């Protein structure tokens, strides 16, 4: 067991590393500039938290006190003219504090660079390489891992790839789409980070890490489309697009902010392929080998295609794998997600509302515009789907797995929540959540329709039917509330 300090625990890597360290039996202290930023992490009550800015030598020294190993996962994303100076100052302060505190190992995650020629690196990658050199000169043994594109839901690089591929079936692209890179699955990055604690103390150096596939960015877009079940993408490189125009283009087409996209685009200009695999001497490859690009993408997308995905969006569970999204990821991470949310106060006890919720569909219908629901069912049947003809197994009771018209019961918490997954033909994945709760002594009905679009057609579909939502979902919420109010009360005749 090692007592570890993790910086950057509010970020993508740090937020996933902490539970892996805890799972391996290590003690963890998280260093954050603001402790409240960690309050939503599921592991918050299992770690210590030290408030410190890495540029503050006194606070950083206190955070490192009693720590055996420290993870340095701090980077500015190239914002502002002085980002490199801020990175340099933070690294020097942290390195000196670690040496003074008697830390026995620093683990750093940097970027995979195009060899030893700094003139070929972007400013962003030069800064990461400089941070590595500062830490290696600290006198504390360092394992510096250098990675290129990290594949996992929430990774900025992966989210940019996801949104570009899903939203553009055909695209003119900058010349950097032809640059070779060596992506790596988040699962393997975390395995290396945790395994670095067991590297012999006399080893202090950098290591290139990457998956088994060397691909261009265009290859990755095509590979993503194949795994996601999208039509082949038409990619036409246009060499005239500058880095600034490319980042603005990415910011326009995707929800990834242009200020975040720009350093990534700059780093993609130069090849990022591993020059060695020496890390395997100390952290052997897993029995099945490192995860390839298609499998890594499949892992990053699997919760969208399986029942468990909706639980993340309803905050009902925690991710089960490093590649899963986290509630603390940026709002643009995890793919596009549309939702129509409504609620209504109900003049009835919760049990009356629940009877209406559990009895929905089949002969009872959907409490709004029956003609519209019938038309949607007919369209689904014409498209080869199941339509509304399946009805329901029992007129009053539901259980997980039951067919319900063109829905399937994915989750049911008696008296509280019913979650249905759409099985109609759609250019995406859809859920409908109906809930019952009490607020200030009143019964409240909650309703949420969730849609995860698949490709450009999915986005067009959502916005095409959006004008109907007020009619269908609005009247549904009102009519469910009225039906519950009309339900017989306990102790009265039906």
Short mmCIF file of C-alpha atoms in Angstrom, two decimals:
data_model
loop_
_atom_site.label_atom_id
_atom_site.label_comp_id
_atom_site.label_asym_id
_atom_site.label_seq_id
_atom_site.Cartn_x
_atom_site.Cartn_y
_atom_site.Cartn_z
CA UNK A 1 0.00 0.00 0.00
CA UNK A 2 1.33 3.43 -0.99
CA UNK A 3 0.18 6.79 0.27
CA UNK A 4 -0.42 8.86 -2.86
CA UNK A 5 -1.16 12.47 -3.69
CA UNK A 6 -3.18 13.06 -6.85
CA UNK A 7 -3.20 16.51 -8.39
CA UNK A 8 -5.75 17.31 -11.08
CA UNK A 9 -8.36 15.07 -9.44
CA UNK A 10 -11.13 17.26 -10.86
CA UNK A 11 -9.90 16.54 -14.39
CA UNK A 12 -10.50 13.72 -16.83
CA UNK A 13 -7.52 11.51 -15.92
CA UNK A 14 -7.39 12.34 -12.22
CA UNK A 15 -11.09 11.71 -11.69
CA UNK A 16 -10.68 8.20 -13.10
CA UNK A 17 -7.30 7.48 -11.52
CA UNK A 18 -8.42 7.99 -7.92
CA UNK A 19 -10.92 5.07 -7.85
CA UNK A 20 -8.35 2.82 -9.55
CA UNK A 21 -5.81 3.62 -6.84
CA UNK A 22 -8.39 2.99 -4.13
CA UNK A 23 -9.34 -0.30 -5.77
CA UNK A 24 -5.66 -1.32 -5.70
CA UNK A 25 -5.56 -0.69 -1.94
CA UNK A 26 -3.62 2.59 -1.90
CA UNK A 27 -4.33 5.58 0.33
CA UNK A 28 -5.19 8.71 -1.60
CA UNK A 29 -4.98 12.41 -0.87
CA UNK A 30 -6.29 14.78 -3.53
CA UNK A 31 -4.83 18.24 -4.02
CA UNK A 32 -7.26 20.80 -5.40
CA UNK A 33 -7.38 24.56 -5.50
CA UNK A 34 -10.95 24.37 -4.22
CA UNK A 35 -12.11 21.38 -2.15
CA UNK A 36 -15.82 21.87 -3.02
CA UNK A 37 -14.98 21.03 -6.65
CA UNK A 38 -14.55 17.41 -5.53
CA UNK A 39 -17.86 17.13 -3.70
CA UNK A 40 -19.68 15.37 -6.57
CA UNK A 41 -17.10 12.61 -6.92
CA UNK A 42 -18.46 9.26 -5.74
CA UNK A 43 -15.20 8.51 -3.92
CA UNK A 44 -15.05 11.85 -2.03
CA UNK A 45 -15.58 10.29 1.43
CA UNK A 46 -12.76 7.78 0.86
CA UNK A 47 -9.94 10.27 0.30
CA UNK A 48 -8.23 13.14 2.06
CA UNK A 49 -8.43 16.54 0.41
CA UNK A 50 -5.74 19.22 0.61
CA UNK A 51 -6.47 22.68 -0.72
CA UNK A 52 -3.46 24.06 -2.55
CA UNK A 53 -2.44 25.81 -5.73
CA UNK A 54 0.60 24.20 -7.32
CA UNK A 55 2.24 27.63 -7.61
CA UNK A 56 2.00 28.14 -3.82
CA UNK A 57 5.12 26.55 -2.26
CA UNK A 58 3.83 26.56 1.31
CA UNK A 59 0.44 25.02 0.57
CA UNK A 60 1.96 22.52 -1.88
CA UNK A 61 4.58 21.44 0.68
CA UNK A 62 1.81 20.88 3.23
CA UNK A 63 -0.24 18.84 0.74
CA UNK A 64 2.80 16.62 0.05
CA UNK A 65 3.63 16.03 3.70
CA UNK A 66 3.72 12.32 4.53
CA UNK A 67 3.15 11.30 0.91
CA UNK A 68 5.22 8.54 -0.71
CA UNK A 69 4.19 9.04 -4.34
CA UNK A 70 2.73 12.03 -6.15
CA UNK A 71 0.84 12.17 -9.43
CA UNK A 72 1.37 15.37 -11.35
CA UNK A 73 -1.62 15.77 -13.69
CA UNK A 74 -1.72 19.54 -14.00
CA UNK A 75 -1.78 21.28 -17.39
CA UNK A 76 -3.18 24.50 -18.72
CA UNK A 77 -4.79 23.85 -22.09
CA UNK A 78 -2.78 26.46 -23.91
CA UNK A 79 -5.07 29.33 -22.95
CA UNK A 80 -3.52 32.81 -22.83
CA UNK A 81 -0.11 33.96 -23.89
CA UNK A 82 1.59 33.01 -20.63
CA UNK A 83 0.28 29.45 -20.26
CA UNK A 84 3.80 28.01 -20.68
CA UNK A 85 5.14 30.27 -17.94
CA UNK A 86 2.33 29.16 -15.62
CA UNK A 87 3.06 25.50 -16.38
CA UNK A 88 6.76 26.09 -15.75
CA UNK A 89 6.18 27.86 -12.44
CA UNK A 90 3.78 25.22 -11.15
CA UNK A 91 6.12 22.36 -12.11
CA UNK A 92 9.14 23.97 -10.45
CA UNK A 93 7.19 24.72 -7.27
CA UNK A 94 5.79 21.19 -7.11
CA UNK A 95 9.15 19.54 -7.86
CA UNK A 96 10.92 21.52 -5.10
CA UNK A 97 8.14 20.82 -2.61
CA UNK A 98 8.18 17.09 -3.43
CA UNK A 99 11.94 16.93 -2.87
CA UNK A 100 11.66 18.80 0.41
CA UNK A 101 8.79 16.58 1.60
CA UNK A 102 10.76 13.39 0.93
CA UNK A 103 8.45 12.08 -1.80
CA UNK A 104 9.92 8.88 -3.24
CA UNK A 105 8.21 8.87 -6.66
CA UNK A 106 6.60 11.38 -9.01
CA UNK A 107 4.36 10.08 -11.79
CA UNK A 108 3.66 12.45 -14.65
CA UNK A 109 1.41 12.11 -17.69
CA UNK A 110 2.58 14.21 -20.61
CA UNK A 111 2.23 14.18 -24.37
CA UNK A 112 3.75 11.94 -27.02
CA UNK A 113 6.07 14.24 -28.95
CA UNK A 114 7.71 13.97 -32.40
CA UNK A 115 11.16 12.95 -31.15
CA UNK A 116 13.69 15.30 -29.61
CA UNK A 117 13.26 18.24 -32.00
CA UNK A 118 11.40 20.94 -30.07
CA UNK A 119 11.04 23.11 -33.17
CA UNK A 120 8.56 20.56 -34.54
CA UNK A 121 6.36 20.67 -31.44
CA UNK A 122 3.36 22.88 -30.87
CA UNK A 123 3.61 25.36 -27.99
CA UNK A 124 1.26 23.13 -26.03
CA UNK A 125 3.44 20.03 -26.49
CA UNK A 126 6.65 21.98 -25.85
CA UNK A 127 5.22 23.03 -22.51
CA UNK A 128 4.41 19.44 -21.60
CA UNK A 129 7.93 18.34 -22.54
CA UNK A 130 9.40 21.18 -20.47
CA UNK A 131 7.35 20.13 -17.45
CA UNK A 132 8.73 16.60 -17.83
CA UNK A 133 12.32 17.92 -17.86
CA UNK A 134 11.68 20.04 -14.76
CA UNK A 135 10.30 17.09 -12.83
CA UNK A 136 13.12 14.78 -13.95
CA UNK A 137 15.64 17.35 -12.66
CA UNK A 138 13.96 17.51 -9.25
CA UNK A 139 16.06 14.80 -7.60
CA UNK A 140 12.92 12.72 -7.02
CA UNK A 141 12.62 9.55 -9.17
CA UNK A 142 10.09 10.20 -11.93
CA UNK A 143 8.05 8.00 -14.26
CA UNK A 144 6.95 10.30 -17.08
CA UNK A 145 4.38 8.68 -19.36
CA UNK A 146 3.88 10.21 -22.81
CA UNK A 147 0.53 9.55 -24.51
CA UNK A 148 -1.13 10.76 -27.69
CA UNK A 149 -4.91 10.61 -28.25
CA UNK A 150 -6.64 8.96 -25.28
CA UNK A 151 -9.76 7.00 -26.19
CA UNK A 152 -12.51 7.15 -23.58
CA UNK A 153 -15.74 9.01 -23.00
CA UNK A 154 -14.88 12.43 -21.58
CA UNK A 155 -11.38 12.67 -23.05
CA UNK A 156 -11.18 15.96 -24.95
CA UNK A 157 -9.38 14.29 -27.86
CA UNK A 158 -11.98 11.55 -28.06
CA UNK A 159 -14.91 13.96 -27.74
CA UNK A 160 -13.57 16.03 -30.62
CA UNK A 161 -13.27 12.87 -32.71
CA UNK A 162 -16.73 11.72 -31.67
CA UNK A 163 -18.53 14.96 -32.50
CA UNK A 164 -16.74 15.55 -35.80
CA UNK A 165 -17.49 12.04 -37.01
CA UNK A 166 -21.09 11.89 -35.83
CA UNK A 167 -22.10 15.31 -37.12
CA UNK A 168 -20.40 15.36 -40.50
CA UNK A 169 -21.09 12.50 -42.95
CA UNK A 170 -18.93 14.36 -45.46
CA UNK A 171 -16.30 16.93 -44.62
CA UNK A 172 -13.48 19.00 -45.98
CA UNK A 173 -10.68 18.76 -43.48
CA UNK A 174 -7.31 20.35 -42.70
CA UNK A 175 -4.14 18.51 -43.72
CA UNK A 176 -3.55 17.33 -40.13
CA UNK A 177 -6.11 14.57 -40.66
CA UNK A 178 -3.30 12.75 -42.53
CA UNK A 179 -0.90 12.92 -39.56
CA UNK A 180 -0.09 9.59 -37.94
CA UNK A 181 -0.79 9.09 -34.25
CA UNK A 182 -0.91 6.17 -31.84
CA UNK A 183 -4.11 6.31 -29.75
CA UNK A 184 -4.37 4.51 -26.44
CA UNK A 185 -7.39 3.35 -24.45
CA UNK A 186 -8.04 5.09 -21.14
CA UNK A 187 -8.04 1.64 -19.49
CA UNK A 188 -4.40 1.13 -20.49
CA UNK A 189 -3.37 4.67 -19.49
CA UNK A 190 -4.75 4.09 -16.00
CA UNK A 191 -3.09 0.68 -15.79
CA UNK A 192 0.26 2.32 -16.52
CA UNK A 193 -0.37 5.12 -14.02
CA UNK A 194 -1.21 2.70 -11.21
CA UNK A 195 1.61 0.32 -12.20
CA UNK A 196 4.14 3.16 -12.10
CA UNK A 197 4.10 2.89 -8.30
CA UNK A 198 5.89 -0.47 -8.62
CA UNK A 199 8.66 0.72 -10.95
CA UNK A 200 12.05 0.30 -9.16
CA UNK A 201 13.17 3.48 -7.38
CA UNK A 202 16.40 3.71 -9.40
CA UNK A 203 14.38 4.18 -12.61
CA UNK A 204 13.77 7.84 -13.45
CA UNK A 205 12.90 8.55 -17.08
CA UNK A 206 10.21 9.10 -19.67
CA UNK A 207 8.30 6.33 -21.45
CA UNK A 208 6.23 6.43 -24.64
CA UNK A 209 2.87 4.72 -24.26
CA UNK A 210 0.42 3.93 -27.03
CA UNK A 211 -1.99 1.29 -28.21
CA UNK A 212 -1.23 -1.31 -30.88
CA UNK A 213 -2.65 0.75 -33.79
CA UNK A 214 -0.89 3.55 -35.66
CA UNK A 215 -3.55 5.58 -37.47
CA UNK A 216 -4.12 8.93 -39.11
CA UNK A 217 -6.87 11.14 -37.75
CA UNK A 218 -8.86 10.33 -40.90
CA UNK A 219 -8.39 6.62 -40.12
CA UNK A 220 -9.76 7.24 -36.63
CA UNK A 221 -12.81 9.06 -37.95
CA UNK A 222 -13.54 6.22 -40.36
CA UNK A 223 -12.90 3.65 -37.62
CA UNK A 224 -15.20 5.47 -35.20
CA UNK A 225 -17.95 5.56 -37.82
CA UNK A 226 -17.60 1.82 -38.40
CA UNK A 227 -17.82 0.97 -34.69
CA UNK A 228 -20.73 3.39 -34.13
CA UNK A 229 -22.65 1.89 -37.04
CA UNK A 230 -22.56 5.10 -39.08
CA UNK A 231 -22.26 5.19 -42.88
CA UNK A 232 -18.70 5.55 -44.21
CA UNK A 233 -17.43 9.11 -43.89
CA UNK A 234 -16.24 11.07 -46.94
CA UNK A 235 -13.11 13.00 -45.96
CA UNK A 236 -11.53 15.54 -48.34
CA UNK A 237 -8.35 17.16 -46.96
CA UNK A 238 -7.91 20.89 -47.69
CA UNK A 239 -4.31 22.00 -46.99
CA UNK A 240 -5.17 25.73 -46.85
CA UNK A 241 -6.93 25.63 -43.47
CA UNK A 242 -4.70 27.20 -40.79
CA UNK A 243 -4.56 26.01 -37.18
CA UNK A 244 -6.65 28.97 -36.05
CA UNK A 245 -9.26 28.37 -38.73
CA UNK A 246 -9.25 24.65 -37.89
CA UNK A 247 -9.90 25.28 -34.21
CA UNK A 248 -12.68 27.75 -35.03
CA UNK A 249 -14.14 25.17 -37.41
CA UNK A 250 -14.02 22.49 -34.68
CA UNK A 251 -15.63 24.95 -32.24
CA UNK A 252 -18.40 25.66 -34.75
CA UNK A 253 -19.14 22.04 -35.70
CA UNK A 254 -18.74 20.49 -32.25
CA UNK A 255 -19.58 21.59 -28.69
CA UNK A 256 -15.85 21.44 -27.79
CA UNK A 257 -14.87 25.09 -27.10
CA UNK A 258 -12.51 26.58 -29.70
CA UNK A 259 -10.08 27.58 -26.92
CA UNK A 260 -9.83 23.93 -25.88
CA UNK A 261 -9.72 22.62 -29.45
CA UNK A 262 -6.88 24.88 -30.59
CA UNK A 263 -4.01 23.31 -28.57
CA UNK A 264 -5.25 19.87 -29.60
CA UNK A 265 -5.36 20.85 -33.27
CA UNK A 266 -1.86 22.34 -32.99
CA UNK A 267 -0.53 19.11 -31.47
CA UNK A 268 -2.09 17.07 -34.29
CA UNK A 269 0.07 18.81 -36.89
CA UNK A 270 3.05 16.62 -36.02
CA UNK A 271 3.35 12.85 -35.89
CA UNK A 272 2.86 11.31 -32.45
CA UNK A 273 4.01 7.69 -32.66
CA UNK A 274 5.84 5.71 -29.97
CA UNK A 275 9.60 5.43 -30.48
CA UNK A 276 10.02 2.72 -27.84
CA UNK A 277 8.01 0.37 -25.65
CA UNK A 278 10.43 0.17 -22.72
CA UNK A 279 7.59 0.55 -20.22
CA UNK A 280 6.83 -3.16 -20.79
CA UNK A 281 10.03 -4.04 -18.86
CA UNK A 282 8.41 -2.73 -15.70
CA UNK A 283 4.67 -2.89 -16.45
CA UNK A 284 4.08 -5.89 -18.75
CA UNK A 285 1.34 -5.79 -21.33
CA UNK A 286 -1.91 -7.40 -20.12
CA UNK A 287 -2.49 -11.06 -21.10
CA UNK A 288 -4.77 -10.09 -23.97
CA UNK A 289 -2.47 -7.30 -25.14
CA UNK A 290 -3.07 -3.57 -25.21
CA UNK A 291 -6.54 -2.54 -26.31
CA UNK A 292 -6.83 -1.73 -30.01
CA UNK A 293 -8.59 1.34 -31.37
CA UNK A 294 -11.86 -0.36 -32.39
CA UNK A 295 -12.27 -2.05 -29.02
CA UNK A 296 -11.41 1.16 -27.17
CA UNK A 297 -14.09 3.04 -29.12
CA UNK A 298 -16.55 0.22 -28.51
CA UNK A 299 -15.86 0.45 -24.77
CA UNK A 300 -16.33 4.23 -24.85
CA UNK A 301 -19.69 3.83 -26.59
CA UNK A 302 -21.04 0.66 -24.97
CA UNK A 303 -23.21 2.38 -22.38
CA UNK A 304 -25.00 4.31 -25.08
CA UNK A 305 -26.03 1.06 -26.71
CA UNK A 306 -26.81 -0.86 -23.55
CA UNK A 307 -29.37 -0.36 -20.83
CA UNK A 308 -26.94 1.12 -18.31
CA UNK A 309 -26.34 4.35 -20.18
CA UNK A 310 -29.49 6.07 -19.02
CA UNK A 311 -28.58 5.60 -15.39
CA UNK A 312 -25.65 7.95 -15.80
CA UNK A 313 -27.86 10.63 -17.29
CA UNK A 314 -30.37 10.24 -14.48
CA UNK A 315 -27.59 10.23 -11.85
CA UNK A 316 -28.88 6.92 -10.61
CA UNK A 317 -25.60 5.03 -10.67
CA UNK A 318 -21.86 5.44 -11.03
CA UNK A 319 -19.75 4.44 -14.02
CA UNK A 320 -18.57 0.87 -14.03
CA UNK A 321 -15.44 1.25 -16.18
CA UNK A 322 -12.76 3.92 -16.79
CA UNK A 323 -14.12 4.44 -20.30
CA UNK A 324 -17.56 5.37 -18.97
CA UNK A 325 -18.63 9.01 -18.62
CA UNK A 326 -18.56 10.70 -15.23
CA UNK A 327 -21.07 13.25 -13.90
CA UNK A 328 -18.15 15.64 -13.40
CA UNK A 329 -17.09 15.53 -17.07
CA UNK A 330 -17.63 18.75 -19.08
CA UNK A 331 -21.13 19.30 -20.38
CA UNK A 332 -19.98 18.68 -23.96
CA UNK A 333 -18.48 15.28 -23.08
CA UNK A 334 -20.27 11.98 -23.55
CA UNK A 335 -21.78 12.81 -26.92
CA UNK A 336 -24.78 14.95 -27.71
CA UNK A 337 -27.80 14.46 -25.51
CA UNK A 338 -31.20 16.06 -25.92
CA UNK A 339 -33.86 16.04 -23.25
CA UNK A 340 -37.43 17.26 -22.80
CA UNK A 341 -38.16 17.60 -19.07
CA UNK A 342 -41.52 18.42 -17.49
CA UNK A 343 -43.16 18.16 -14.10
CA UNK A 344 -46.63 18.68 -12.67
CA UNK A 345 -48.07 18.91 -9.18
CA UNK A 346 -50.68 16.23 -8.60
CA UNK A 347 -53.72 16.56 -6.38
CA UNK A 348 -53.48 12.95 -5.25
CA UNK A 349 -51.35 10.78 -2.98
CA UNK A 350 -48.14 9.28 -4.44
CA UNK A 351 -49.64 5.79 -4.60
CA UNK A 352 -52.43 7.03 -6.88
CA UNK A 353 -49.93 8.66 -9.22
CA UNK A 354 -47.81 5.51 -9.23
CA UNK A 355 -50.80 3.40 -10.28
CA UNK A 356 -51.25 5.62 -13.32
CA UNK A 357 -47.53 5.53 -14.16
CA UNK A 358 -47.29 1.75 -13.86
CA UNK A 359 -50.47 1.30 -15.87
CA UNK A 360 -49.39 3.45 -18.81
CA UNK A 361 -49.51 2.16 -22.38
CA UNK A 362 -51.47 -0.74 -23.79
CA UNK A 363 -55.20 -0.20 -23.36
CA UNK A 364 -54.65 2.87 -21.17
CA UNK A 365 -52.72 4.63 -23.91
CA UNK A 366 -50.18 7.41 -23.43
CA UNK A 367 -52.39 10.24 -22.12
CA UNK A 368 -51.77 12.57 -25.06
CA UNK A 369 -52.92 12.89 -28.66
CA UNK A 370 -53.80 9.23 -29.36
CA UNK A 371 -53.82 9.96 -33.10
CA UNK A 372 -50.18 11.11 -32.95
CA UNK A 373 -49.12 7.98 -31.05
CA UNK A 374 -51.00 5.75 -33.49
CA UNK A 375 -49.40 7.55 -36.44
CA UNK A 376 -45.94 7.08 -34.91
CA UNK A 377 -46.69 3.40 -34.42
CA UNK A 378 -47.78 3.00 -38.05
CA UNK A 379 -44.66 4.79 -39.30
CA UNK A 380 -42.56 2.46 -37.18
CA UNK A 381 -44.26 -0.61 -38.65
CA UNK A 382 -43.74 0.70 -42.20
CA UNK A 383 -40.05 1.12 -41.34
CA UNK A 384 -39.87 -2.51 -40.17
CA UNK A 385 -40.21 -1.76 -36.45
CA UNK A 386 -42.53 -3.22 -33.82
CA UNK A 387 -45.11 -0.39 -33.79
CA UNK A 388 -47.68 -0.21 -31.01
CA UNK A 389 -49.03 -3.71 -31.55
CA UNK A 390 -47.21 -5.41 -28.66
CA UNK A 391 -49.27 -3.84 -25.88
CA UNK A 392 -48.24 -5.01 -22.41
CA UNK A 393 -47.99 -8.27 -20.46
CA UNK A 394 -50.15 -7.24 -17.51
CA UNK A 395 -52.65 -4.34 -17.41
CA UNK A 396 -51.51 -3.11 -13.98
CA UNK A 397 -48.00 -4.40 -13.19
CA UNK A 398 -44.66 -4.00 -14.95
CA UNK A 399 -41.31 -5.64 -14.45
CA UNK A 400 -37.85 -5.05 -15.93
CA UNK A 401 -37.64 -6.49 -19.44
CA UNK A 402 -41.37 -6.22 -20.22
CA UNK A 403 -42.36 -5.03 -23.69
CA UNK A 404 -44.62 -1.99 -23.55
CA UNK A 405 -45.90 -1.02 -27.01
CA UNK A 406 -42.73 0.15 -28.79
CA UNK A 407 -40.85 0.59 -25.49
CA UNK A 408 -39.04 -1.84 -23.20
CA UNK A 409 -38.99 -1.53 -19.39
CA UNK A 410 -35.37 -0.86 -18.55
CA UNK A 411 -35.69 0.08 -14.88
CA UNK A 412 -38.47 0.19 -12.32
CA UNK A 413 -38.29 1.38 -8.74
CA UNK A 414 -41.77 0.74 -7.31
CA UNK A 415 -43.46 3.93 -6.21
CA UNK A 416 -40.67 6.10 -7.56
CA UNK A 417 -39.34 5.58 -11.10
CA UNK A 418 -40.21 3.92 -14.40
CA UNK A 419 -37.61 4.08 -17.18
CA UNK A 420 -38.49 2.90 -20.69
CA UNK A 421 -36.08 2.35 -23.55
CA UNK A 422 -37.37 2.95 -27.09
CA UNK A 423 -37.41 -0.02 -29.47
CA UNK A 424 -38.96 1.89 -32.35
CA UNK A 425 -36.85 2.63 -35.42
CA UNK A 426 -34.87 5.78 -34.63
CA UNK A 427 -31.63 7.44 -35.80
CA UNK A 428 -30.37 7.25 -32.22
CA UNK A 429 -31.27 5.95 -28.77
CA UNK A 430 -34.23 7.17 -26.71
CA UNK A 431 -35.58 6.76 -23.20
CA UNK A 432 -38.69 7.95 -21.39
CA UNK A 433 -38.56 8.40 -17.62
CA UNK A 434 -41.69 8.80 -15.48
CA UNK A 435 -41.23 9.51 -11.79
CA UNK A 436 -43.20 10.09 -8.62
CA UNK A 437 -41.92 12.11 -5.68
CA UNK A 438 -43.05 14.28 -2.81
CA UNK A 439 -42.05 17.92 -2.39
CA UNK A 440 -43.21 20.01 0.57
CA UNK A 441 -46.05 17.60 1.25
CA UNK A 442 -47.28 17.61 -2.37
CA UNK A 443 -47.10 14.84 -4.94
CA UNK A 444 -45.06 15.74 -8.03
CA UNK A 445 -45.04 13.94 -11.36
CA UNK A 446 -41.75 14.04 -13.27
CA UNK A 447 -41.35 13.26 -16.96
CA UNK A 448 -38.21 13.21 -19.06
CA UNK A 449 -37.73 12.19 -22.68
CA UNK A 450 -34.04 11.60 -23.51
CA UNK A 451 -32.55 11.25 -26.99
CA UNK A 452 -28.98 10.45 -27.98
CA UNK A 453 -28.68 11.14 -31.73
CA UNK A 454 -26.78 8.86 -34.04
CA UNK A 455 -25.08 10.78 -36.81
CA UNK A 456 -26.34 13.90 -38.53
CA UNK A 457 -29.71 12.26 -39.24
CA UNK A 458 -30.24 11.89 -35.49
CA UNK A 459 -29.76 15.62 -34.89
CA UNK A 460 -32.08 16.46 -37.78
CA UNK A 461 -34.69 14.05 -36.42
CA UNK A 462 -34.71 15.65 -32.97
CA UNK A 463 -35.08 19.18 -34.28
CA UNK A 464 -37.61 18.02 -36.85
CA UNK A 465 -39.97 16.62 -34.21
CA UNK A 466 -39.14 19.25 -31.59
CA UNK A 467 -42.16 21.47 -32.43
CA UNK A 468 -44.43 18.53 -31.52
CA UNK A 469 -42.94 18.07 -28.06
CA UNK A 470 -45.04 20.80 -26.49
CA UNK A 471 -48.19 19.14 -27.77
CA UNK A 472 -47.31 15.53 -27.03
CA UNK A 473 -45.18 15.69 -23.89
CA UNK A 474 -46.87 18.79 -22.46
CA UNK A 475 -50.36 17.29 -22.69
CA UNK A 476 -49.02 13.96 -21.44
CA UNK A 477 -47.77 15.54 -18.21
CA UNK A 478 -51.06 17.36 -17.65
CA UNK A 479 -53.23 14.33 -18.41
CA UNK A 480 -51.23 11.95 -16.23
CA UNK A 481 -51.66 14.40 -13.34
CA UNK A 482 -55.43 14.59 -14.00
CA UNK A 483 -55.72 10.81 -14.24
CA UNK A 484 -53.94 10.40 -10.92
CA UNK A 485 -56.25 12.95 -9.28
CA UNK A 486 -59.23 10.96 -10.55
CA UNK A 487 -57.91 7.68 -9.14
CA UNK A 488 -59.98 6.24 -6.22
CA UNK A 489 -58.48 7.15 -2.84
CA UNK A 490 -57.63 4.46 -0.32
CA UNK A 491 -60.73 3.41 1.62
CA UNK A 492 -63.22 4.61 -1.02
CA UNK A 493 -65.31 2.59 -3.42
CA UNK A 494 -63.95 2.23 -6.94
#
